[in-house]
């Protein structure tokens, strides 16, 4: 399958900080999850791929366009949907007015066609009945859906979502997962998140970053398998575990290198993620 995004050797420094370190990846249709601790380089990678900031070194294409040229950068932006971690809402705009403003920035100049598109994307995220409501009057979950609607304007082939479920309650997060899964049908979605549950529920592929580098790239099942034989239960906290916590049953769940005769248990995606970070030399704090 021809990749939607093809990146080679992306590097970027902020002063003395190496935010991206020789990052290469290919993205195809479907939802790819991007996991990593704070400071891993996830948001920087998203901003580079969204053409918000240029890399110091390396190159990439999006939908066959090279953003290293002015024309290519313009074409990428026309076919890109970007939901940043903190969307810049004008609180006195209605939901319709905000999405319409984004549509104008995306060069949808025909007023009638543009307004039909705005209504379409608001309906797609189930906000058609509140499109005339001011954003400051909407709940946090609804505001995130407004931002997603704005990202979907123009039916982009590449959708970039930076921590879209942060701050949402469980019901809102479940609803947003449904919307992301729907958005991933027929297009490429790159989803940055701290929620391993989001990745397990939504993603056909997962990329783990730490220290500006890719530390894992594979399926969720393959990431879970990283922890096979490395998770065990015990009656007391195991001091040799990389991470350990008391469960609801009162026993301790430990992750790391089990002692002989340990009571091994099935790993989760989160276990594989924690051990991938540990194997990369990123400190994993015990619970």
PDB file of C-alpha atoms in Angstrom:
ATOM      1  CA  UNK A   1       0.000   0.000   0.000  1.00  0.00           C
ATOM      2  CA  UNK A   2       1.357   3.418  -0.970  1.00  0.00           C
ATOM      3  CA  UNK A   3       2.089   5.330   2.241  1.00  0.00           C
ATOM      4  CA  UNK A   4       0.156   8.502   2.985  1.00  0.00           C
ATOM      5  CA  UNK A   5       3.156   9.840   4.905  1.00  0.00           C
ATOM      6  CA  UNK A   6       6.769   8.908   4.254  1.00  0.00           C
ATOM      7  CA  UNK A   7       9.401  10.484   6.534  1.00  0.00           C
ATOM      8  CA  UNK A   8      13.171   9.957   6.568  1.00  0.00           C
ATOM      9  CA  UNK A   9      15.678  11.161   9.157  1.00  0.00           C
ATOM     10  CA  UNK A  10      13.652  13.956  10.745  1.00  0.00           C
ATOM     11  CA  UNK A  11      15.655  15.838  13.369  1.00  0.00           C
ATOM     12  CA  UNK A  12      14.880  19.033  15.234  1.00  0.00           C
ATOM     13  CA  UNK A  13      16.621  20.903  18.058  1.00  0.00           C
ATOM     14  CA  UNK A  14      15.245  23.564  20.380  1.00  0.00           C
ATOM     15  CA  UNK A  15      18.379  25.233  21.690  1.00  0.00           C
ATOM     16  CA  UNK A  16      20.337  22.427  23.332  1.00  0.00           C
ATOM     17  CA  UNK A  17      17.354  20.062  23.421  1.00  0.00           C
ATOM     18  CA  UNK A  18      17.062  17.387  20.756  1.00  0.00           C
ATOM     19  CA  UNK A  19      13.290  17.141  20.234  1.00  0.00           C
ATOM     20  CA  UNK A  20      13.502  14.765  17.255  1.00  0.00           C
ATOM     21  CA  UNK A  21      16.444  12.469  16.601  1.00  0.00           C
ATOM     22  CA  UNK A  22      16.575  10.834  13.159  1.00  0.00           C
ATOM     23  CA  UNK A  23      12.901   9.837  13.025  1.00  0.00           C
ATOM     24  CA  UNK A  24      11.778   7.758  10.044  1.00  0.00           C
ATOM     25  CA  UNK A  25       8.326   6.248   9.563  1.00  0.00           C
ATOM     26  CA  UNK A  26       5.639   5.350   7.043  1.00  0.00           C
ATOM     27  CA  UNK A  27       1.939   5.851   7.655  1.00  0.00           C
ATOM     28  CA  UNK A  28      -0.855   4.186   5.708  1.00  0.00           C
ATOM     29  CA  UNK A  29      -4.639   4.216   5.992  1.00  0.00           C
ATOM     30  CA  UNK A  30      -6.125   3.476   9.401  1.00  0.00           C
ATOM     31  CA  UNK A  31      -5.444   4.781  12.905  1.00  0.00           C
ATOM     32  CA  UNK A  32      -1.853   4.777  14.198  1.00  0.00           C
ATOM     33  CA  UNK A  33      -1.338   5.500  17.886  1.00  0.00           C
ATOM     34  CA  UNK A  34       1.661   7.539  19.034  1.00  0.00           C
ATOM     35  CA  UNK A  35       2.611   6.826  22.655  1.00  0.00           C
ATOM     36  CA  UNK A  36       5.341   8.346  24.791  1.00  0.00           C
ATOM     37  CA  UNK A  37       6.029  10.156  28.067  1.00  0.00           C
ATOM     38  CA  UNK A  38       6.089  13.945  28.407  1.00  0.00           C
ATOM     39  CA  UNK A  39       9.020  15.336  26.444  1.00  0.00           C
ATOM     40  CA  UNK A  40       9.220  12.295  24.165  1.00  0.00           C
ATOM     41  CA  UNK A  41       8.898  14.402  21.004  1.00  0.00           C
ATOM     42  CA  UNK A  42       5.342  13.387  20.074  1.00  0.00           C
ATOM     43  CA  UNK A  43       3.892  16.889  19.719  1.00  0.00           C
ATOM     44  CA  UNK A  44       7.017  18.069  17.907  1.00  0.00           C
ATOM     45  CA  UNK A  45       6.665  15.236  15.389  1.00  0.00           C
ATOM     46  CA  UNK A  46       2.996  16.087  14.842  1.00  0.00           C
ATOM     47  CA  UNK A  47       3.789  19.766  14.339  1.00  0.00           C
ATOM     48  CA  UNK A  48       6.497  18.932  11.791  1.00  0.00           C
ATOM     49  CA  UNK A  49       4.190  16.589   9.853  1.00  0.00           C
ATOM     50  CA  UNK A  50       1.438  19.237  10.000  1.00  0.00           C
ATOM     51  CA  UNK A  51       3.918  21.775   8.514  1.00  0.00           C
ATOM     52  CA  UNK A  52       3.571  24.003  11.601  1.00  0.00           C
ATOM     53  CA  UNK A  53       7.359  23.940  12.168  1.00  0.00           C
ATOM     54  CA  UNK A  54      10.177  22.841   9.831  1.00  0.00           C
ATOM     55  CA  UNK A  55      12.652  20.112  10.751  1.00  0.00           C
ATOM     56  CA  UNK A  56      16.367  20.943  10.960  1.00  0.00           C
ATOM     57  CA  UNK A  57      17.192  17.879   8.910  1.00  0.00           C
ATOM     58  CA  UNK A  58      15.394  15.143   7.003  1.00  0.00           C
ATOM     59  CA  UNK A  59      12.474  15.133   4.592  1.00  0.00           C
ATOM     60  CA  UNK A  60       8.947  13.823   4.289  1.00  0.00           C
ATOM     61  CA  UNK A  61       6.008  13.687   1.914  1.00  0.00           C
ATOM     62  CA  UNK A  62       2.276  13.754   2.639  1.00  0.00           C
ATOM     63  CA  UNK A  63      -0.077  12.316   0.020  1.00  0.00           C
ATOM     64  CA  UNK A  64       2.747  12.595  -2.495  1.00  0.00           C
ATOM     65  CA  UNK A  65       3.457  16.271  -1.771  1.00  0.00           C
ATOM     66  CA  UNK A  66       6.817  17.606  -0.581  1.00  0.00           C
ATOM     67  CA  UNK A  67       6.303  20.319   2.080  1.00  0.00           C
ATOM     68  CA  UNK A  68       9.898  21.387   1.561  1.00  0.00           C
ATOM     69  CA  UNK A  69       8.620  23.469  -1.375  1.00  0.00           C
ATOM     70  CA  UNK A  70       6.115  26.332  -1.129  1.00  0.00           C
ATOM     71  CA  UNK A  71       3.712  24.650  -3.541  1.00  0.00           C
ATOM     72  CA  UNK A  72       4.017  21.279  -1.827  1.00  0.00           C
ATOM     73  CA  UNK A  73       3.477  22.844   1.599  1.00  0.00           C
ATOM     74  CA  UNK A  74       0.311  24.543   0.340  1.00  0.00           C
ATOM     75  CA  UNK A  75      -1.012  21.261  -1.063  1.00  0.00           C
ATOM     76  CA  UNK A  76      -0.294  19.426   2.199  1.00  0.00           C
ATOM     77  CA  UNK A  77      -2.196  22.041   4.203  1.00  0.00           C
ATOM     78  CA  UNK A  78      -5.168  21.791   1.853  1.00  0.00           C
ATOM     79  CA  UNK A  79      -5.392  18.027   2.403  1.00  0.00           C
ATOM     80  CA  UNK A  80      -4.517  17.934   6.101  1.00  0.00           C
ATOM     81  CA  UNK A  81      -6.749  17.947   9.169  1.00  0.00           C
ATOM     82  CA  UNK A  82      -4.993  19.036  12.379  1.00  0.00           C
ATOM     83  CA  UNK A  83      -6.402  19.019  15.896  1.00  0.00           C
ATOM     84  CA  UNK A  84      -3.752  20.524  18.224  1.00  0.00           C
ATOM     85  CA  UNK A  85      -3.583  19.670  21.911  1.00  0.00           C
ATOM     86  CA  UNK A  86      -5.020  23.091  22.822  1.00  0.00           C
ATOM     87  CA  UNK A  87      -7.363  24.330  20.086  1.00  0.00           C
ATOM     88  CA  UNK A  88      -7.520  28.122  19.854  1.00  0.00           C
ATOM     89  CA  UNK A  89     -11.223  28.818  20.239  1.00  0.00           C
ATOM     90  CA  UNK A  90     -12.783  32.265  20.167  1.00  0.00           C
ATOM     91  CA  UNK A  91     -15.314  31.797  23.003  1.00  0.00           C
ATOM     92  CA  UNK A  92     -17.908  34.148  21.488  1.00  0.00           C
ATOM     93  CA  UNK A  93     -17.982  32.255  18.187  1.00  0.00           C
ATOM     94  CA  UNK A  94     -20.771  29.778  17.705  1.00  0.00           C
ATOM     95  CA  UNK A  95     -19.778  26.250  16.731  1.00  0.00           C
ATOM     96  CA  UNK A  96     -20.847  27.033  13.167  1.00  0.00           C
ATOM     97  CA  UNK A  97     -18.889  30.295  13.045  1.00  0.00           C
ATOM     98  CA  UNK A  98     -15.694  28.659  14.312  1.00  0.00           C
ATOM     99  CA  UNK A  99     -15.787  25.803  11.809  1.00  0.00           C
ATOM    100  CA  UNK A 100     -16.755  28.256   9.048  1.00  0.00           C
ATOM    101  CA  UNK A 101     -13.707  30.380   9.950  1.00  0.00           C
ATOM    102  CA  UNK A 102     -11.463  27.311   9.596  1.00  0.00           C
ATOM    103  CA  UNK A 103     -13.128  26.503   6.275  1.00  0.00           C
ATOM    104  CA  UNK A 104     -12.298  30.009   5.031  1.00  0.00           C
ATOM    105  CA  UNK A 105      -8.656  29.479   6.033  1.00  0.00           C
ATOM    106  CA  UNK A 106      -8.746  26.240   4.017  1.00  0.00           C
ATOM    107  CA  UNK A 107      -9.714  28.330   0.980  1.00  0.00           C
ATOM    108  CA  UNK A 108     -13.319  27.204   0.644  1.00  0.00           C
ATOM    109  CA  UNK A 109     -14.348  30.449  -1.006  1.00  0.00           C
ATOM    110  CA  UNK A 110     -17.821  29.628  -2.350  1.00  0.00           C
ATOM    111  CA  UNK A 111     -20.119  30.649   0.508  1.00  0.00           C
ATOM    112  CA  UNK A 112     -22.939  28.228  -0.252  1.00  0.00           C
ATOM    113  CA  UNK A 113     -20.651  25.219  -0.747  1.00  0.00           C
ATOM    114  CA  UNK A 114     -18.630  26.183   2.326  1.00  0.00           C
ATOM    115  CA  UNK A 115     -21.685  26.389   4.554  1.00  0.00           C
ATOM    116  CA  UNK A 116     -22.868  22.994   3.302  1.00  0.00           C
ATOM    117  CA  UNK A 117     -19.463  21.577   4.231  1.00  0.00           C
ATOM    118  CA  UNK A 118     -19.601  23.183   7.693  1.00  0.00           C
ATOM    119  CA  UNK A 119     -23.032  21.659   8.314  1.00  0.00           C
ATOM    120  CA  UNK A 120     -21.773  18.286   7.052  1.00  0.00           C
ATOM    121  CA  UNK A 121     -18.815  18.050   9.449  1.00  0.00           C
ATOM    122  CA  UNK A 122     -20.841  19.297  12.413  1.00  0.00           C
ATOM    123  CA  UNK A 123     -23.434  16.630  11.663  1.00  0.00           C
ATOM    124  CA  UNK A 124     -20.618  14.063  11.358  1.00  0.00           C
ATOM    125  CA  UNK A 125     -19.581  14.751  14.971  1.00  0.00           C
ATOM    126  CA  UNK A 126     -23.223  14.916  16.118  1.00  0.00           C
ATOM    127  CA  UNK A 127     -23.279  18.654  16.798  1.00  0.00           C
ATOM    128  CA  UNK A 128     -25.747  19.714  14.131  1.00  0.00           C
ATOM    129  CA  UNK A 129     -28.394  20.555  16.719  1.00  0.00           C
ATOM    130  CA  UNK A 130     -26.083  22.953  18.650  1.00  0.00           C
ATOM    131  CA  UNK A 131     -24.280  24.591  15.745  1.00  0.00           C
ATOM    132  CA  UNK A 132     -25.766  27.975  16.674  1.00  0.00           C
ATOM    133  CA  UNK A 133     -24.621  27.744  20.299  1.00  0.00           C
ATOM    134  CA  UNK A 134     -21.634  29.794  21.484  1.00  0.00           C
ATOM    135  CA  UNK A 135     -18.519  27.773  22.218  1.00  0.00           C
ATOM    136  CA  UNK A 136     -18.224  29.198  25.739  1.00  0.00           C
ATOM    137  CA  UNK A 137     -21.583  27.576  26.521  1.00  0.00           C
ATOM    138  CA  UNK A 138     -20.532  24.108  25.348  1.00  0.00           C
ATOM    139  CA  UNK A 139     -19.157  21.315  27.538  1.00  0.00           C
ATOM    140  CA  UNK A 140     -15.526  20.229  27.258  1.00  0.00           C
ATOM    141  CA  UNK A 141     -16.486  17.155  25.259  1.00  0.00           C
ATOM    142  CA  UNK A 142     -18.555  19.227  22.841  1.00  0.00           C
ATOM    143  CA  UNK A 143     -15.706  21.687  22.372  1.00  0.00           C
ATOM    144  CA  UNK A 144     -13.407  18.830  21.431  1.00  0.00           C
ATOM    145  CA  UNK A 145     -15.986  17.674  18.896  1.00  0.00           C
ATOM    146  CA  UNK A 146     -16.122  21.194  17.443  1.00  0.00           C
ATOM    147  CA  UNK A 147     -12.331  21.059  17.060  1.00  0.00           C
ATOM    148  CA  UNK A 148     -12.581  17.648  15.385  1.00  0.00           C
ATOM    149  CA  UNK A 149     -15.254  18.975  13.027  1.00  0.00           C
ATOM    150  CA  UNK A 150     -12.893  21.817  12.067  1.00  0.00           C
ATOM    151  CA  UNK A 151     -10.122  19.281  11.401  1.00  0.00           C
ATOM    152  CA  UNK A 152     -12.472  17.291   9.136  1.00  0.00           C
ATOM    153  CA  UNK A 153     -13.324  20.252   6.881  1.00  0.00           C
ATOM    154  CA  UNK A 154     -12.540  19.412   3.277  1.00  0.00           C
ATOM    155  CA  UNK A 155     -12.424  15.647   3.890  1.00  0.00           C
ATOM    156  CA  UNK A 156      -8.635  15.520   4.533  1.00  0.00           C
ATOM    157  CA  UNK A 157      -6.653  12.434   3.587  1.00  0.00           C
ATOM    158  CA  UNK A 158      -4.350  12.826   6.607  1.00  0.00           C
ATOM    159  CA  UNK A 159      -5.744  13.614  10.061  1.00  0.00           C
ATOM    160  CA  UNK A 160      -3.411  14.573  12.932  1.00  0.00           C
ATOM    161  CA  UNK A 161      -4.859  14.441  16.472  1.00  0.00           C
ATOM    162  CA  UNK A 162      -2.792  15.579  19.463  1.00  0.00           C
ATOM    163  CA  UNK A 163      -4.150  14.259  22.796  1.00  0.00           C
ATOM    164  CA  UNK A 164      -7.806  14.647  21.768  1.00  0.00           C
ATOM    165  CA  UNK A 165      -9.234  12.783  24.800  1.00  0.00           C
ATOM    166  CA  UNK A 166      -7.312  14.656  27.532  1.00  0.00           C
ATOM    167  CA  UNK A 167      -9.665  16.027  30.160  1.00  0.00           C
ATOM    168  CA  UNK A 168     -12.683  14.092  28.953  1.00  0.00           C
ATOM    169  CA  UNK A 169     -14.734  11.979  31.327  1.00  0.00           C
ATOM    170  CA  UNK A 170     -15.160   8.238  30.554  1.00  0.00           C
ATOM    171  CA  UNK A 171     -18.436   8.711  28.672  1.00  0.00           C
ATOM    172  CA  UNK A 172     -17.017  11.560  26.584  1.00  0.00           C
ATOM    173  CA  UNK A 173     -13.846   9.558  25.879  1.00  0.00           C
ATOM    174  CA  UNK A 174     -15.920   6.605  24.683  1.00  0.00           C
ATOM    175  CA  UNK A 175     -17.904   8.867  22.361  1.00  0.00           C
ATOM    176  CA  UNK A 176     -14.745  10.456  21.017  1.00  0.00           C
ATOM    177  CA  UNK A 177     -13.211   7.043  20.324  1.00  0.00           C
ATOM    178  CA  UNK A 178     -16.224   6.232  18.184  1.00  0.00           C
ATOM    179  CA  UNK A 179     -15.710   9.432  16.200  1.00  0.00           C
ATOM    180  CA  UNK A 180     -11.984   8.767  15.715  1.00  0.00           C
ATOM    181  CA  UNK A 181     -12.643   5.196  14.580  1.00  0.00           C
ATOM    182  CA  UNK A 182     -15.174   6.506  12.057  1.00  0.00           C
ATOM    183  CA  UNK A 183     -12.718   9.170  10.872  1.00  0.00           C
ATOM    184  CA  UNK A 184     -10.078   6.463  10.327  1.00  0.00           C
ATOM    185  CA  UNK A 185     -12.207   4.636   7.780  1.00  0.00           C
ATOM    186  CA  UNK A 186     -10.659   5.402   4.412  1.00  0.00           C
ATOM    187  CA  UNK A 187      -8.052   7.894   5.605  1.00  0.00           C
ATOM    188  CA  UNK A 188      -4.814   8.019   7.603  1.00  0.00           C
ATOM    189  CA  UNK A 189      -5.076   9.135  11.243  1.00  0.00           C
ATOM    190  CA  UNK A 190      -2.103   9.771  13.535  1.00  0.00           C
ATOM    191  CA  UNK A 191      -3.305   9.874  17.144  1.00  0.00           C
ATOM    192  CA  UNK A 192      -0.959  11.096  19.885  1.00  0.00           C
ATOM    193  CA  UNK A 193      -2.129  10.036  23.334  1.00  0.00           C
ATOM    194  CA  UNK A 194      -1.072   9.124  26.871  1.00  0.00           C
ATOM    195  CA  UNK A 195      -3.984   6.697  27.084  1.00  0.00           C
ATOM    196  CA  UNK A 196      -2.860   3.135  26.312  1.00  0.00           C
ATOM    197  CA  UNK A 197      -6.529   2.182  26.457  1.00  0.00           C
ATOM    198  CA  UNK A 198      -7.227   4.504  23.497  1.00  0.00           C
ATOM    199  CA  UNK A 199      -4.536   2.712  21.488  1.00  0.00           C
ATOM    200  CA  UNK A 200      -5.816  -0.748  22.447  1.00  0.00           C
ATOM    201  CA  UNK A 201      -9.358   0.227  21.449  1.00  0.00           C
ATOM    202  CA  UNK A 202      -8.666   2.186  18.244  1.00  0.00           C
ATOM    203  CA  UNK A 203      -5.332   1.546  16.612  1.00  0.00           C
ATOM    204  CA  UNK A 204      -4.132  -1.035  14.122  1.00  0.00           C
ATOM    205  CA  UNK A 205      -0.568   0.140  14.739  1.00  0.00           C
ATOM    206  CA  UNK A 206       1.349   1.797  17.572  1.00  0.00           C
ATOM    207  CA  UNK A 207       4.562   3.833  17.610  1.00  0.00           C
ATOM    208  CA  UNK A 208       6.355   4.482  20.919  1.00  0.00           C
ATOM    209  CA  UNK A 209       8.644   7.507  21.224  1.00  0.00           C
ATOM    210  CA  UNK A 210      11.097   8.475  23.961  1.00  0.00           C
ATOM    211  CA  UNK A 211      13.943  10.980  23.901  1.00  0.00           C
ATOM    212  CA  UNK A 212      12.997  12.145  20.419  1.00  0.00           C
ATOM    213  CA  UNK A 213      13.435   8.672  18.907  1.00  0.00           C
ATOM    214  CA  UNK A 214      11.126   5.861  17.857  1.00  0.00           C
ATOM    215  CA  UNK A 215      11.585   2.958  20.283  1.00  0.00           C
ATOM    216  CA  UNK A 216       8.870   0.640  18.956  1.00  0.00           C
ATOM    217  CA  UNK A 217       6.805   0.378  15.777  1.00  0.00           C
ATOM    218  CA  UNK A 218       4.342  -2.472  15.371  1.00  0.00           C
ATOM    219  CA  UNK A 219       0.880  -3.746  16.193  1.00  0.00           C
ATOM    220  CA  UNK A 220      -0.736  -3.410  19.636  1.00  0.00           C
ATOM    221  CA  UNK A 221      -0.464  -7.196  20.004  1.00  0.00           C
ATOM    222  CA  UNK A 222       3.278  -7.015  19.334  1.00  0.00           C
ATOM    223  CA  UNK A 223       3.709  -4.265  21.922  1.00  0.00           C
ATOM    224  CA  UNK A 224       1.781  -6.339  24.461  1.00  0.00           C
ATOM    225  CA  UNK A 225       4.054  -9.301  23.663  1.00  0.00           C
ATOM    226  CA  UNK A 226       7.091  -7.265  24.773  1.00  0.00           C
ATOM    227  CA  UNK A 227       5.900  -7.961  28.338  1.00  0.00           C
ATOM    228  CA  UNK A 228       5.258 -11.684  27.889  1.00  0.00           C
ATOM    229  CA  UNK A 229       6.788 -13.562  30.845  1.00  0.00           C
ATOM    230  CA  UNK A 230       7.619 -10.258  32.587  1.00  0.00           C
ATOM    231  CA  UNK A 231       4.437  -9.623  34.602  1.00  0.00           C
ATOM    232  CA  UNK A 232       3.617 -11.428  37.830  1.00  0.00           C
ATOM    233  CA  UNK A 233       1.404 -11.301  40.901  1.00  0.00           C
ATOM    234  CA  UNK A 234       2.634 -11.381  44.497  1.00  0.00           C
ATOM    235  CA  UNK A 235       1.254 -10.935  47.982  1.00  0.00           C
ATOM    236  CA  UNK A 236       3.737  -8.106  48.722  1.00  0.00           C
ATOM    237  CA  UNK A 237       5.362  -5.424  46.636  1.00  0.00           C
ATOM    238  CA  UNK A 238       8.375  -6.936  44.848  1.00  0.00           C
ATOM    239  CA  UNK A 239      11.372  -4.602  45.410  1.00  0.00           C
ATOM    240  CA  UNK A 240      13.002  -5.918  42.232  1.00  0.00           C
ATOM    241  CA  UNK A 241      10.114  -4.900  39.965  1.00  0.00           C
ATOM    242  CA  UNK A 242      10.428  -1.997  37.539  1.00  0.00           C
ATOM    243  CA  UNK A 243       6.866  -1.009  38.466  1.00  0.00           C
ATOM    244  CA  UNK A 244       4.341  -2.460  40.850  1.00  0.00           C
ATOM    245  CA  UNK A 245       0.981  -1.580  42.334  1.00  0.00           C
ATOM    246  CA  UNK A 246      -1.694  -3.026  44.578  1.00  0.00           C
ATOM    247  CA  UNK A 247      -4.724  -4.219  42.620  1.00  0.00           C
ATOM    248  CA  UNK A 248      -8.360  -4.232  43.631  1.00  0.00           C
ATOM    249  CA  UNK A 249      -7.985  -7.791  44.894  1.00  0.00           C
ATOM    250  CA  UNK A 250      -5.297  -6.740  47.390  1.00  0.00           C
ATOM    251  CA  UNK A 251      -2.433  -8.506  45.603  1.00  0.00           C
ATOM    252  CA  UNK A 252       0.414  -6.713  43.847  1.00  0.00           C
ATOM    253  CA  UNK A 253       0.906  -6.664  40.076  1.00  0.00           C
ATOM    254  CA  UNK A 254       4.602  -6.390  39.192  1.00  0.00           C
ATOM    255  CA  UNK A 255       6.307  -5.594  35.900  1.00  0.00           C
ATOM    256  CA  UNK A 256       9.969  -6.263  35.182  1.00  0.00           C
ATOM    257  CA  UNK A 257      12.192  -9.306  35.586  1.00  0.00           C
ATOM    258  CA  UNK A 258      10.313 -11.897  37.660  1.00  0.00           C
ATOM    259  CA  UNK A 259      12.048 -14.034  40.281  1.00  0.00           C
ATOM    260  CA  UNK A 260      12.159 -17.804  39.893  1.00  0.00           C
ATOM    261  CA  UNK A 261       8.797 -19.433  40.525  1.00  0.00           C
ATOM    262  CA  UNK A 262       6.863 -16.170  40.154  1.00  0.00           C
ATOM    263  CA  UNK A 263       3.116 -16.317  39.574  1.00  0.00           C
ATOM    264  CA  UNK A 264       3.125 -15.041  35.982  1.00  0.00           C
ATOM    265  CA  UNK A 265       0.048 -13.372  34.551  1.00  0.00           C
ATOM    266  CA  UNK A 266      -1.047 -12.200  31.106  1.00  0.00           C
ATOM    267  CA  UNK A 267       0.471  -8.853  30.055  1.00  0.00           C
ATOM    268  CA  UNK A 268      -1.420  -5.815  28.810  1.00  0.00           C
ATOM    269  CA  UNK A 269      -0.552  -3.156  26.256  1.00  0.00           C
ATOM    270  CA  UNK A 270       0.376  -0.837  29.138  1.00  0.00           C
ATOM    271  CA  UNK A 271       2.840  -3.428  30.466  1.00  0.00           C
ATOM    272  CA  UNK A 272       4.522  -3.652  27.071  1.00  0.00           C
ATOM    273  CA  UNK A 273       4.661   0.123  26.843  1.00  0.00           C
ATOM    274  CA  UNK A 274       6.249   0.490  30.307  1.00  0.00           C
ATOM    275  CA  UNK A 275       8.876  -2.137  29.531  1.00  0.00           C
ATOM    276  CA  UNK A 276       9.636  -0.609  26.136  1.00  0.00           C
ATOM    277  CA  UNK A 277      10.420   2.653  27.913  1.00  0.00           C
ATOM    278  CA  UNK A 278      12.504   0.834  30.506  1.00  0.00           C
ATOM    279  CA  UNK A 279      14.439  -1.047  27.812  1.00  0.00           C
ATOM    280  CA  UNK A 280      15.115   2.343  26.167  1.00  0.00           C
ATOM    281  CA  UNK A 281      16.603   3.664  29.418  1.00  0.00           C
ATOM    282  CA  UNK A 282      13.603   5.830  30.348  1.00  0.00           C
ATOM    283  CA  UNK A 283      12.942   5.669  34.080  1.00  0.00           C
ATOM    284  CA  UNK A 284       9.707   3.897  35.013  1.00  0.00           C
ATOM    285  CA  UNK A 285       8.489   4.919  38.451  1.00  0.00           C
ATOM    286  CA  UNK A 286       6.932   2.270  40.673  1.00  0.00           C
ATOM    287  CA  UNK A 287       3.345   2.930  41.730  1.00  0.00           C
TER     288      UNK A 287
END
